[in-house]
PDB file of C-alpha atoms in Angstrom:
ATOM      1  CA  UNK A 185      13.031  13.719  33.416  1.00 68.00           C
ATOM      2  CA  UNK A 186      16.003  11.765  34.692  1.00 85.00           C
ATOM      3  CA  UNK A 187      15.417   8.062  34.748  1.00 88.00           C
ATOM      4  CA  UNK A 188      16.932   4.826  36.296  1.00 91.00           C
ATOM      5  CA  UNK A 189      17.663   0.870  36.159  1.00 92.00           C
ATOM      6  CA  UNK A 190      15.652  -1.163  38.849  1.00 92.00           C
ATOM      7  CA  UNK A 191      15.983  -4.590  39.046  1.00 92.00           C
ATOM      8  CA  UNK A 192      12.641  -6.600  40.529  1.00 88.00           C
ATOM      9  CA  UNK A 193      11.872 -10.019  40.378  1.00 85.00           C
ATOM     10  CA  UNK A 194      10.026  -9.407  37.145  1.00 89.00           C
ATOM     11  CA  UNK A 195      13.140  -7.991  35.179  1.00 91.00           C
ATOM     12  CA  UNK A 196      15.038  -4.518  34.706  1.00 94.00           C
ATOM     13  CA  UNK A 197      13.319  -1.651  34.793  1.00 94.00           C
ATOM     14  CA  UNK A 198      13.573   1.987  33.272  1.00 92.00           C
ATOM     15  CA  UNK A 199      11.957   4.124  35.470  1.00 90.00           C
ATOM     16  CA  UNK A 200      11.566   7.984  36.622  1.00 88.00           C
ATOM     17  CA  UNK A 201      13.631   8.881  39.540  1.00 88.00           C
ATOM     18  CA  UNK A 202      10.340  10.722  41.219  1.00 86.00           C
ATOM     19  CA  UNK A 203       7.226   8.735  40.974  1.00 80.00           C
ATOM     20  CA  UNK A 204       5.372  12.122  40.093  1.00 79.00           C
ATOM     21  CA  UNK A 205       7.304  12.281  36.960  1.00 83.00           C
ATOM     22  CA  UNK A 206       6.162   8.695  35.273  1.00 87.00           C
ATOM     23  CA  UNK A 207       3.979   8.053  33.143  1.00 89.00           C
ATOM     24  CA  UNK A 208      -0.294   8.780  33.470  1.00 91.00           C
ATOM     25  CA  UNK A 209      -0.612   5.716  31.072  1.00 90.00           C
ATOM     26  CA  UNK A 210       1.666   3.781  33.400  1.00 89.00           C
ATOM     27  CA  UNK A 211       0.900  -0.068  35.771  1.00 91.00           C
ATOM     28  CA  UNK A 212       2.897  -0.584  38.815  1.00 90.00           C
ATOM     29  CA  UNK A 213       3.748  -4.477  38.942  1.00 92.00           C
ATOM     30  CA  UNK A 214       1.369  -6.410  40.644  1.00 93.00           C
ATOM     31  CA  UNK A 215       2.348  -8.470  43.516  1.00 93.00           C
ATOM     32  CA  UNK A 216       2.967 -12.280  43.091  1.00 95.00           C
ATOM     33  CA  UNK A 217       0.678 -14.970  44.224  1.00 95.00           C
ATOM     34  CA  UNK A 218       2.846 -16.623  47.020  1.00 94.00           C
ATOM     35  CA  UNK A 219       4.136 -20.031  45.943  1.00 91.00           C
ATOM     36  CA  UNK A 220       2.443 -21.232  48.924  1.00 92.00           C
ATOM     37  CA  UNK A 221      -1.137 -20.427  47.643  1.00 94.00           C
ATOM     38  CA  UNK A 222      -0.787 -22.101  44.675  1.00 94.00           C
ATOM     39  CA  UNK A 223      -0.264 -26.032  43.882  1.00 95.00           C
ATOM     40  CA  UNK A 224      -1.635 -25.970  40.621  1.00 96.00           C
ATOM     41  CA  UNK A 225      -2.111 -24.210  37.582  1.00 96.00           C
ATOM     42  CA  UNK A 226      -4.220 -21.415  37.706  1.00 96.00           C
ATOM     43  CA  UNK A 227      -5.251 -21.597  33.919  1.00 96.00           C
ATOM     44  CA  UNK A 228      -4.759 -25.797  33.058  1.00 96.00           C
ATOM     45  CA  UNK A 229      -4.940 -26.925  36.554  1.00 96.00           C
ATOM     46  CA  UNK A 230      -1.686 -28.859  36.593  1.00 95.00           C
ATOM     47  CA  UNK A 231      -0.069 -29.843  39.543  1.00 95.00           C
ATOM     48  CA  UNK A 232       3.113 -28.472  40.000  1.00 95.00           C
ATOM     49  CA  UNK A 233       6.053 -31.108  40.714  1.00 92.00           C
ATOM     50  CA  UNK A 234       9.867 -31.222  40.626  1.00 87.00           C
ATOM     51  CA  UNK A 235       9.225 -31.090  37.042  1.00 90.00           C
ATOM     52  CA  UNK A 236       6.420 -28.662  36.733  1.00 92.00           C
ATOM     53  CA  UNK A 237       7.581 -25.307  37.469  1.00 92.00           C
ATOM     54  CA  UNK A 238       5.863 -22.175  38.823  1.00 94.00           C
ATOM     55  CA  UNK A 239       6.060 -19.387  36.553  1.00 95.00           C
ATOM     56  CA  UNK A 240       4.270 -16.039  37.899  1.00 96.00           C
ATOM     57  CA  UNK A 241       2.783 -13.431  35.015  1.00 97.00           C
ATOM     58  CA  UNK A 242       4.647 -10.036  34.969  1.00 96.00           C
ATOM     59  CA  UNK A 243       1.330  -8.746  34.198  1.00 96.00           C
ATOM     60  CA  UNK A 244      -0.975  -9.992  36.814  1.00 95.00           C
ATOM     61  CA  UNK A 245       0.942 -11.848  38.946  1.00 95.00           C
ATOM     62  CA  UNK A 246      -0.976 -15.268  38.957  1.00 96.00           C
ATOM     63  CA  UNK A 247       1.203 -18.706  38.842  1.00 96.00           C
ATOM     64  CA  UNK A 248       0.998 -21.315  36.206  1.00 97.00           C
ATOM     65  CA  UNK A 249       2.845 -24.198  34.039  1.00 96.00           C
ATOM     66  CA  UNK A 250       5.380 -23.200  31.451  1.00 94.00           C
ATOM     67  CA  UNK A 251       2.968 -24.314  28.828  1.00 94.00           C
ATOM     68  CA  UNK A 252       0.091 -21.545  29.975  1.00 96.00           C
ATOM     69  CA  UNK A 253       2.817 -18.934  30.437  1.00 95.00           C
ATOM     70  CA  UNK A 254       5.618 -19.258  27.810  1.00 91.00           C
ATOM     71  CA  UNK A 255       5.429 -16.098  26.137  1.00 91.00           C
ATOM     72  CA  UNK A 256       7.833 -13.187  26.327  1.00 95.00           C
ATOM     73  CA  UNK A 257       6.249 -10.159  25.309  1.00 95.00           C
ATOM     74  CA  UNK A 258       6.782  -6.147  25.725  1.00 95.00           C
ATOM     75  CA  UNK A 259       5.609  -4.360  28.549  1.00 95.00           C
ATOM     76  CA  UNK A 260       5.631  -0.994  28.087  1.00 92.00           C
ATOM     77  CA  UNK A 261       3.480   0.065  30.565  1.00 93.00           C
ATOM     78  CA  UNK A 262       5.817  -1.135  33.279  1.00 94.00           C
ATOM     79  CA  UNK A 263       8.627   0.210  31.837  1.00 93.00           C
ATOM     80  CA  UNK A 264      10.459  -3.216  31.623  1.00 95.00           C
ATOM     81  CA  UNK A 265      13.610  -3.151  29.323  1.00 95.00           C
ATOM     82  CA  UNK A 266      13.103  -6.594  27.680  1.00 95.00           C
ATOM     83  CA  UNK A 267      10.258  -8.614  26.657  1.00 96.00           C
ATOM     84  CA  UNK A 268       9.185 -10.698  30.235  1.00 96.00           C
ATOM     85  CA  UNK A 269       7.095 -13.510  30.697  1.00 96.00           C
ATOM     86  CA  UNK A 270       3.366 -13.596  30.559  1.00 96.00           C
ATOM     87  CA  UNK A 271       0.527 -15.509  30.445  1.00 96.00           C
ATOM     88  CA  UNK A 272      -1.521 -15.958  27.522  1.00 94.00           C
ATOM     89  CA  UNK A 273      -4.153 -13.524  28.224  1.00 94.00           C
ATOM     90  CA  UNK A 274      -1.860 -11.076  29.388  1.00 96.00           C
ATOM     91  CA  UNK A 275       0.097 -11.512  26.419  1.00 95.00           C
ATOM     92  CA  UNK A 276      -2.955 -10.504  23.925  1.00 94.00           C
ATOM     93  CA  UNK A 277      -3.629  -7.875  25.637  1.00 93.00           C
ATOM     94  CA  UNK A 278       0.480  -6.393  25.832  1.00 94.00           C
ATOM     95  CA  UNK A 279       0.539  -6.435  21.909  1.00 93.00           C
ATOM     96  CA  UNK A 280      -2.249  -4.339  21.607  1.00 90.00           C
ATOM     97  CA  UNK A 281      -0.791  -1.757  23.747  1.00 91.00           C
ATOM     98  CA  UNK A 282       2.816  -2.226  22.172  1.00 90.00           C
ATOM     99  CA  UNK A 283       0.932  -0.852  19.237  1.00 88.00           C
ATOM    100  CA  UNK A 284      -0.318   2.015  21.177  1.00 91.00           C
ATOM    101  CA  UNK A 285       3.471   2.603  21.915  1.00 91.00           C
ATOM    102  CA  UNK A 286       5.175   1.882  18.569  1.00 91.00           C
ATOM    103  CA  UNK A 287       2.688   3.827  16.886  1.00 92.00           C
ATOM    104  CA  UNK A 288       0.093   6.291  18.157  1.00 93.00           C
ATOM    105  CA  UNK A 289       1.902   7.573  20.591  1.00 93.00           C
ATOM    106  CA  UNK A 290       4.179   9.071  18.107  1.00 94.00           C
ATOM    107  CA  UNK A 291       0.850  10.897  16.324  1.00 95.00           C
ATOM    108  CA  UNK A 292       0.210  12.423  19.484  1.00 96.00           C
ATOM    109  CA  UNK A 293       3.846  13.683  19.806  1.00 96.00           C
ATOM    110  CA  UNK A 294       3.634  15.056  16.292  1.00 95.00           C
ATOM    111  CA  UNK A 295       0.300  16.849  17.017  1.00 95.00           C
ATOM    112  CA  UNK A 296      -2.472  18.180  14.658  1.00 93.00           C
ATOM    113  CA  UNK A 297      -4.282  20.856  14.337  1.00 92.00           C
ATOM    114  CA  UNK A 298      -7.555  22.020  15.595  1.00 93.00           C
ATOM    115  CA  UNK A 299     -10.146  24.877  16.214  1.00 94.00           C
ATOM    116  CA  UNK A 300     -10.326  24.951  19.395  1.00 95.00           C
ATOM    117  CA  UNK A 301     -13.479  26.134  21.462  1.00 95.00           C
ATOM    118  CA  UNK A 302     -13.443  27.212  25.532  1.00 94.00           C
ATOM    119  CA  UNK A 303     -16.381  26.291  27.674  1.00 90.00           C
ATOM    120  CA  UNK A 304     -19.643  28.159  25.794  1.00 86.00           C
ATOM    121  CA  UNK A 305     -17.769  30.896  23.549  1.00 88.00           C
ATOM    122  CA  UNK A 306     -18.432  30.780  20.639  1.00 87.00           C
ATOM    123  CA  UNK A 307     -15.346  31.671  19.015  1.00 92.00           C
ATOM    124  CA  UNK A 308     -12.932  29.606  18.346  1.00 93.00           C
ATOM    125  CA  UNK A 309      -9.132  29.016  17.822  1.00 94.00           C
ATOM    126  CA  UNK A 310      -7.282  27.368  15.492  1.00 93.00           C
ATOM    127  CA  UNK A 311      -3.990  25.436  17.600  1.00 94.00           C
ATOM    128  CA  UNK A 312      -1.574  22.906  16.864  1.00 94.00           C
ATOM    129  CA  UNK A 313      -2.248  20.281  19.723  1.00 96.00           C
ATOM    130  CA  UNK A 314       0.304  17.203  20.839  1.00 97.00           C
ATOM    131  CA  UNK A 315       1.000  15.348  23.534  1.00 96.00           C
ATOM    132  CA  UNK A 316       4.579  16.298  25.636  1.00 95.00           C
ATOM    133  CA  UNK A 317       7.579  14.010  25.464  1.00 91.00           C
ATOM    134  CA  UNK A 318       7.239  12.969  29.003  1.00 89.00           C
ATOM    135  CA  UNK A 319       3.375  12.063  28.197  1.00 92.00           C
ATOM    136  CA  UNK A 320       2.447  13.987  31.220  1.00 93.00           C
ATOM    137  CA  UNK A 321       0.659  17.117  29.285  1.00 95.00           C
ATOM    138  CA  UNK A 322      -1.243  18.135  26.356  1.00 96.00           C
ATOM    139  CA  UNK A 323       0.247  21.257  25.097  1.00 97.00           C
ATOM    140  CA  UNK A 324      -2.544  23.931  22.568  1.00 97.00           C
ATOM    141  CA  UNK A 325      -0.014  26.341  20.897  1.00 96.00           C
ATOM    142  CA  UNK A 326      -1.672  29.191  18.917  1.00 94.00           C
ATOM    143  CA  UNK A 327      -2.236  32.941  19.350  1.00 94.00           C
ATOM    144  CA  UNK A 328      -2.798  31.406  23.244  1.00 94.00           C
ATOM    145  CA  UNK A 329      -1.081  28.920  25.078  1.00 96.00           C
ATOM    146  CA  UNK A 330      -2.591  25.990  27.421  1.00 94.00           C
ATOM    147  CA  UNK A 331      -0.867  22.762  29.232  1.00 95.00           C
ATOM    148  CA  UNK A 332      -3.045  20.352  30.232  1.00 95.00           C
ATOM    149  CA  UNK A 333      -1.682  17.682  32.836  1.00 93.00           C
ATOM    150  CA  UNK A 334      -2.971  14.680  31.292  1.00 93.00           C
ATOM    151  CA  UNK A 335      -3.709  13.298  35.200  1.00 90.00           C
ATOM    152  CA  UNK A 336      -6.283  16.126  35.656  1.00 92.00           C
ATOM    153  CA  UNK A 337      -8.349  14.585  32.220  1.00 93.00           C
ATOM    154  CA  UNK A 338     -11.826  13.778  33.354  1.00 92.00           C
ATOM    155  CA  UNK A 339     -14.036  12.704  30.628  1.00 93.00           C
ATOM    156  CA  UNK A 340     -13.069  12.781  26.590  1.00 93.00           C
ATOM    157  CA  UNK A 341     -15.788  12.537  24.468  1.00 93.00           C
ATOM    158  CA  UNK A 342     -14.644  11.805  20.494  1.00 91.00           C
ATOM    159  CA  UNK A 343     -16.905  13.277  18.047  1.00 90.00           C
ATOM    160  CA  UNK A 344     -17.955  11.079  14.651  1.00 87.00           C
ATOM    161  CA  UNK A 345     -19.522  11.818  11.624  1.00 82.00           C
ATOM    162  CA  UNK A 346     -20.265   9.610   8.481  1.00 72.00           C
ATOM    163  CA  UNK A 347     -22.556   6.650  10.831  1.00 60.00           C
ATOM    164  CA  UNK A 348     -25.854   5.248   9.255  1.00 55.00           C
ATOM    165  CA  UNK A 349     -28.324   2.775  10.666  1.00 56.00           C
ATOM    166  CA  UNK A 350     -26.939  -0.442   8.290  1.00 56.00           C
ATOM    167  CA  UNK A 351     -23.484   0.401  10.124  1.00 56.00           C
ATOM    168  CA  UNK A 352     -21.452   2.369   8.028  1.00 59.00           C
ATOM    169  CA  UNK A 353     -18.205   3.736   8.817  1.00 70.00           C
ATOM    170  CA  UNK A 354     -17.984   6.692  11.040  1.00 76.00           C
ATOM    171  CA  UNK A 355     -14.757   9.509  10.932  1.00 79.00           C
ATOM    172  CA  UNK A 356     -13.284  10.947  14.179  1.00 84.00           C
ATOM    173  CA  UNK A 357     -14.224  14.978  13.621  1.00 88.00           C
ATOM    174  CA  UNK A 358     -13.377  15.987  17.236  1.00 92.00           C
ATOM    175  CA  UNK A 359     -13.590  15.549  20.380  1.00 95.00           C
ATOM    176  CA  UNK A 360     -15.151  17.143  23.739  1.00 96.00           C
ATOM    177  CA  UNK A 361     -12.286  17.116  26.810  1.00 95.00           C
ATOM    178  CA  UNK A 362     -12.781  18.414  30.106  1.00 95.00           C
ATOM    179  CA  UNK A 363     -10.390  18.413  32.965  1.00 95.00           C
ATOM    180  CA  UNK A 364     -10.324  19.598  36.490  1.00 93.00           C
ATOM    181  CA  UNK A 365      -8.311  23.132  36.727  1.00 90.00           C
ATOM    182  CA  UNK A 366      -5.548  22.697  38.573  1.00 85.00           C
ATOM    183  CA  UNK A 367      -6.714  24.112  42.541  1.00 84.00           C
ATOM    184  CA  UNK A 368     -10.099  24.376  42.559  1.00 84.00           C
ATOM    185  CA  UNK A 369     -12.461  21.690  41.984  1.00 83.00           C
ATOM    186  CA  UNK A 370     -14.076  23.283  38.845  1.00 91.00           C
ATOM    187  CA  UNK A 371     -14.485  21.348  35.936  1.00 94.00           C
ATOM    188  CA  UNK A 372     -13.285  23.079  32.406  1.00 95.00           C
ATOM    189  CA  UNK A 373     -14.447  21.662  29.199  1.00 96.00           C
ATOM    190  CA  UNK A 374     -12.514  22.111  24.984  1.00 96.00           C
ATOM    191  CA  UNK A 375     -13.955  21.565  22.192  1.00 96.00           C
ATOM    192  CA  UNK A 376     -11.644  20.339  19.261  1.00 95.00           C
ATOM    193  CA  UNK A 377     -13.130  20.640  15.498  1.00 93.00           C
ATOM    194  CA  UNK A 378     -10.919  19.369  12.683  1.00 89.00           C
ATOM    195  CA  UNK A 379     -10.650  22.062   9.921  1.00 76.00           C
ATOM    196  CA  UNK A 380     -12.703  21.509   6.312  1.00 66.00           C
ATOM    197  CA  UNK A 381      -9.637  23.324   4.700  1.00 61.00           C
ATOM    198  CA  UNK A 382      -6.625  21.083   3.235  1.00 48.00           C
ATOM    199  CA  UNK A 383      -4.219  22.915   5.027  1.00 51.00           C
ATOM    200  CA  UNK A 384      -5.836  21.217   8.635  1.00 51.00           C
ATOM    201  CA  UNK A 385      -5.503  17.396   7.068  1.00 70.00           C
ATOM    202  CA  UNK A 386      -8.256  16.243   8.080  1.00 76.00           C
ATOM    203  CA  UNK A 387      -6.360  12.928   7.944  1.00 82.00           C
ATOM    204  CA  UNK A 388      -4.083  13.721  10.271  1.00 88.00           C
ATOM    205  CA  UNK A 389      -6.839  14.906  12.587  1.00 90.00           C
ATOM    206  CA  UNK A 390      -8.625  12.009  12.233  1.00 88.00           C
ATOM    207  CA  UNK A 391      -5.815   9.597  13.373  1.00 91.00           C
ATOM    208  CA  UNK A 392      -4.724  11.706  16.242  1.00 94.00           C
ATOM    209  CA  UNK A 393      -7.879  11.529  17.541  1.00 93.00           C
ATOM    210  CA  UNK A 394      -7.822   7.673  16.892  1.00 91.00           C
ATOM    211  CA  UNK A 395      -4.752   8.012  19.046  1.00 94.00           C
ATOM    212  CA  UNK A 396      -6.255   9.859  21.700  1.00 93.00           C
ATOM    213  CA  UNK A 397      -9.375   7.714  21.754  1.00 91.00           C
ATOM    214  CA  UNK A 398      -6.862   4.818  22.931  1.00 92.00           C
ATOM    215  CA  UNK A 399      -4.839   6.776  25.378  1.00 93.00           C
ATOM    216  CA  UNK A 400      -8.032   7.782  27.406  1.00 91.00           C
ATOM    217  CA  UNK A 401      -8.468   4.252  27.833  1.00 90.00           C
ATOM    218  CA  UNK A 402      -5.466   3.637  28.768  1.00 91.00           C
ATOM    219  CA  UNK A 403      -5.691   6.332  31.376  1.00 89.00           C
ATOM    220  CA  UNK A 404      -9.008   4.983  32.574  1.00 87.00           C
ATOM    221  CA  UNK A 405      -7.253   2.062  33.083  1.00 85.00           C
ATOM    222  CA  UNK A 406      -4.026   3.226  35.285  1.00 82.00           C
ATOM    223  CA  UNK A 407      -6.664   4.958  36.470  1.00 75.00           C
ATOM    224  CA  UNK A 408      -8.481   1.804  37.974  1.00 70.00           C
ATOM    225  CA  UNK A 409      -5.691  -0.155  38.928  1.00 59.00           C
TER     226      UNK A 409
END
């Protein structure tokens, strides 16, 4: 998809020529809090001066001192080119996600393997599953073939084994997904099982469903925006 350089307020900006074509895990920038609304700090409560500045989150938009929002940190989700400013909250939560971006993302592009289950059948198949380059589908290649826009995702459920009541660790096995077909409000449901054999890697499985896990909330998320 053919992308561009925006300049906002905020920073530069790589983003998708169409709006259709970004991102599901995507946040549009938030609007600032007008200068006007805000004589002091809204974390420390300083009063701004000729000395104090105003300095306005790229994350949620809220104005404070230098000291409460200093940090320049990735932000991914906005598709800004450089690190930009944000406040310290904001901040946190940014490195979590870069994460997300540095790392699981890339298991999802690499894909695992499943069995695969439709609805009630119960026969299964096994598929190599990933997430597309553009982020915008999850792609099942087998003996069959399925594309699943990631926007039409309703629920994912992730299936765990290995829990016990002092609290034990617990192993991603699965997961339940169901999504609205595309044209019709029906609602279609997958079941993924990781494979016992070696040749699955359960391993693998496990931390692409890890990786999924995150990117539903992170859909939830644009999602609620």
């Amino acid at each position: 998809d053919a992308k561009k350089l925006v300049r906002s307020p905020s920073g530069l900006r790589m983003v998708p020529e169409h709006r259709a074509a970004r991102s599901p895990f995507g946040l549009d920038e938030p609007p600032w809090v007008p200068d006007k609304e805000c004589p002091r700090c809204m974390q420390c409560d300083t009063k701004f001066d000729f000395i104090t500045r105003k300095h306005h989150c790229r994350r949620c938009g809220k104005c404070f001192c230098d000291k409460c929002c200093s940090k320049k940190v990735p932000l991914p989700r906005m598709c800004f080119v450089d690190p930009v400013r944000q406040c310290a909250e904001c901040a946190l939560v940014s490195q979590k996600e870069t994460e997300f971006y540095d790392k699981q993302l890339k298991v999802l592009m690499n894909g695992a393997t499943f069995f695969v289950t439709l609805g009630t059948s119960d026969k299964s198949e096994l598929m190599v599953c990933r997430l597309s380059n553009n982020q915008r589908y999850l792609v099942l290649d087998g003996d069959s073939h399925y594309e699943i826009e990631i926007i039409q995702i309703s629920t994912v459920q992730i299936l765990t084994e290995g829990f016990t009541p002092g609290g034990g660790n617990t192993r991603a096995i699965g997961m339940i997904l169901q999504y609205k077909v595309p044209g019709s409000e029906e609602i279609a449901q997958m079941k993924f099982t990781a494979g016992e054999d070696f040749s699955c890697n359960r391993k693998l499985s496990a931390s692409w469903l890890a990786a999924m896990h995150k990117a539903t909330k992170l859909l939830y998320e644009s999602r609620d925006q």
